[in-house]
Short mmCIF file of C-alpha atoms in Angstrom, two decimals:
data_model
loop_
_atom_site.label_atom_id
_atom_site.label_comp_id
_atom_site.label_asym_id
_atom_site.label_seq_id
_atom_site.Cartn_x
_atom_site.Cartn_y
_atom_site.Cartn_z
CA UNK A 324 5.17 1.36 19.69
CA UNK A 325 7.37 0.89 16.69
CA UNK A 326 6.77 0.21 13.08
CA UNK A 327 9.91 -0.43 11.06
CA UNK A 328 9.52 0.22 7.21
CA UNK A 329 11.50 -1.22 4.27
CA UNK A 330 11.75 -2.14 0.77
CA UNK A 331 12.96 -5.86 -0.49
CA UNK A 332 11.92 -8.49 -2.92
CA UNK A 333 9.32 -10.68 -2.22
CA UNK A 334 10.13 -13.66 0.26
CA UNK A 335 10.30 -17.39 -1.44
CA UNK A 336 8.19 -19.21 0.25
CA UNK A 337 6.98 -16.22 2.71
CA UNK A 338 4.83 -18.05 5.69
CA UNK A 339 3.09 -15.14 7.60
CA UNK A 340 3.46 -17.63 10.92
CA UNK A 341 6.95 -17.04 11.42
CA UNK A 342 7.49 -15.19 13.99
CA UNK A 343 11.56 -15.86 14.09
CA UNK A 344 11.71 -15.20 10.13
CA UNK A 345 9.47 -12.14 10.35
CA UNK A 346 12.27 -11.09 13.45
CA UNK A 347 15.04 -12.06 10.75
CA UNK A 348 13.53 -9.96 8.03
CA UNK A 349 13.59 -6.54 9.77
CA UNK A 350 16.94 -7.94 11.51
CA UNK A 351 18.86 -8.24 8.20
CA UNK A 352 16.88 -5.23 6.68
CA UNK A 353 18.00 -2.67 9.75
CA UNK A 354 21.29 -4.33 9.92
CA UNK A 355 23.65 -1.54 9.60
CA UNK A 356 24.17 1.23 12.08
CA UNK A 357 20.61 2.63 13.34
CA UNK A 358 21.88 5.10 16.48
CA UNK A 359 18.94 5.96 18.83
CA UNK A 360 16.93 2.96 17.05
CA UNK A 361 19.08 -0.16 18.02
CA UNK A 362 17.33 -0.63 21.27
CA UNK A 363 14.02 -0.98 19.91
CA UNK A 364 15.52 -3.49 17.57
CA UNK A 365 16.91 -5.64 20.60
CA UNK A 366 13.61 -5.27 21.91
CA UNK A 367 11.82 -6.76 18.10
CA UNK A 368 14.22 -9.39 18.65
CA UNK A 369 13.30 -10.71 21.95
CA UNK A 370 9.18 -10.05 21.36
CA UNK A 371 6.50 -12.56 21.76
CA UNK A 372 4.45 -10.54 19.45
CA UNK A 373 4.81 -8.95 16.13
CA UNK A 374 2.78 -7.70 13.44
CA UNK A 375 4.20 -7.95 10.65
CA UNK A 376 2.89 -7.53 7.05
CA UNK A 377 3.70 -6.31 3.13
CA UNK A 378 1.93 -3.36 1.27
CA UNK A 379 1.84 -4.71 -1.88
CA UNK A 380 0.14 -2.81 -4.97
CA UNK A 381 -1.53 -4.38 -8.38
CA UNK A 382 -1.89 -1.99 -10.98
CA UNK A 383 -4.00 -2.91 -14.03
CA UNK A 384 -5.51 -1.46 -16.90
CA UNK A 385 -8.92 -2.05 -16.32
CA UNK A 386 -11.27 -2.60 -13.45
CA UNK A 387 -13.30 -4.54 -15.74
CA UNK A 388 -13.61 -7.35 -17.42
CA UNK A 389 -17.19 -8.76 -19.32
CA UNK A 390 -19.56 -8.58 -16.60
CA UNK A 391 -17.20 -8.28 -13.52
CA UNK A 392 -15.84 -5.65 -11.54
CA UNK A 393 -12.75 -4.31 -9.53
CA UNK A 394 -14.49 -1.84 -6.59
CA UNK A 395 -13.16 -0.32 -3.40
CA UNK A 396 -9.14 -1.64 -2.59
CA UNK A 397 -9.39 -4.08 -5.36
CA UNK A 398 -9.50 -1.82 -7.99
CA UNK A 399 -7.99 1.17 -6.61
CA UNK A 400 -6.56 0.85 -2.92
CA UNK A 401 -4.55 3.41 -1.81
CA UNK A 402 -5.54 2.36 2.10
CA UNK A 403 -1.56 2.46 3.40
CA UNK A 404 -1.85 6.22 3.19
CA UNK A 405 -5.73 7.10 4.02
CA UNK A 406 -8.63 7.37 1.86
CA UNK A 407 -9.30 3.81 1.07
CA UNK A 408 -12.34 3.59 3.11
CA UNK A 409 -13.75 6.40 1.77
CA UNK A 410 -12.77 5.51 -2.40
CA UNK A 411 -14.15 1.86 -1.36
CA UNK A 412 -17.91 3.75 -0.94
CA UNK A 413 -17.06 6.36 -3.48
CA UNK A 414 -16.31 3.22 -6.02
CA UNK A 415 -19.34 1.32 -5.48
CA UNK A 416 -21.70 4.27 -5.25
CA UNK A 417 -20.39 5.44 -8.85
CA UNK A 418 -20.67 1.82 -10.07
CA UNK A 419 -24.71 1.99 -8.49
CA UNK A 420 -25.32 5.01 -10.36
CA UNK A 421 -23.78 4.05 -13.67
CA UNK A 422 -25.50 0.78 -13.55
CA UNK A 423 -28.96 2.67 -13.02
CA UNK A 424 -28.07 5.15 -15.43
CA UNK A 425 -27.35 2.33 -18.34
CA UNK A 426 -29.84 -0.62 -17.14
CA UNK A 427 -29.60 -3.70 -19.60
CA UNK A 428 -25.91 -2.38 -21.05
CA UNK A 429 -23.55 -3.28 -18.14
CA UNK A 430 -20.48 -2.55 -20.53
CA UNK A 431 -21.32 1.23 -20.88
CA UNK A 432 -22.18 1.23 -17.16
CA UNK A 433 -18.64 -0.35 -16.43
CA UNK A 434 -16.85 1.71 -18.67
CA UNK A 435 -18.70 5.02 -17.31
CA UNK A 436 -17.86 3.69 -13.79
CA UNK A 437 -14.44 3.43 -14.73
CA UNK A 438 -14.15 6.52 -16.69
CA UNK A 439 -15.82 8.57 -13.31
CA UNK A 440 -14.04 7.05 -10.74
CA UNK A 441 -10.57 7.15 -11.99
CA UNK A 442 -11.01 10.99 -12.42
CA UNK A 443 -10.93 10.71 -8.19
CA UNK A 444 -8.45 8.06 -8.00
CA UNK A 445 -5.82 9.18 -10.13
CA UNK A 446 -4.39 11.94 -8.03
CA UNK A 447 -5.04 10.20 -4.67
CA UNK A 448 -2.54 7.51 -6.59
CA UNK A 449 -0.01 9.86 -7.49
CA UNK A 450 0.39 11.79 -4.11
CA UNK A 451 0.35 8.21 -2.79
CA UNK A 452 3.88 7.16 -5.04
CA UNK A 453 5.61 10.54 -4.10
CA UNK A 454 4.29 9.78 -0.26
CA UNK A 455 5.42 6.07 -0.50
CA UNK A 456 8.90 7.18 -2.02
CA UNK A 457 9.57 9.50 0.92
CA UNK A 458 8.82 7.21 3.53
CA UNK A 459 10.46 3.73 2.19
CA UNK A 460 12.67 4.90 -0.11
CA UNK A 461 14.20 2.56 -2.92
CA UNK A 462 17.22 4.42 -3.53
CA UNK A 463 20.36 6.11 -1.39
CA UNK A 464 19.32 9.68 -2.71
CA UNK A 465 15.75 8.45 -1.74
CA UNK A 466 17.22 7.59 1.65
CA UNK A 467 19.16 10.53 1.95
CA UNK A 468 16.13 13.06 0.97
CA UNK A 469 14.31 11.29 3.75
CA UNK A 470 16.84 11.72 6.22
CA UNK A 471 17.48 15.41 5.55
CA UNK A 472 13.48 15.58 6.11
CA UNK A 473 13.07 13.75 9.64
CA UNK A 474 16.08 15.61 10.89
CA UNK A 475 14.36 19.34 10.22
CA UNK A 476 11.03 17.65 11.41
CA UNK A 477 12.81 16.85 14.82
#
């Protein structure tokens, strides 16, 4: 098993069922010399099955509007690096606690839910930004650092 991680702009008209498109996107992202991993890229091109997905995150200034609130990944996703299920359960628990604490006052409960849950989520999101920058760097300097870390780990 191998994983090819890369950054790129959104693909207009992207079809999640188009296996040939997925292979082209990966091949294009790794078109330069990739050393010993070239064999894996050849296997990818010959594969008749492939899991291809995007990792996306939406940052919202608020997790509620009126009487509607976002919980779990919809509000505080971190699932690429773990904690997704834990935070989903924690957000539902916190929301339920605040609704119980402020019966008949959903706006108060939702504001309290968000304030309490953000104190748990924000430190983890800061760590996620650093980890994602290392795993999938966006700049030449970031790639050089990632390569150096990889050589050090080996």
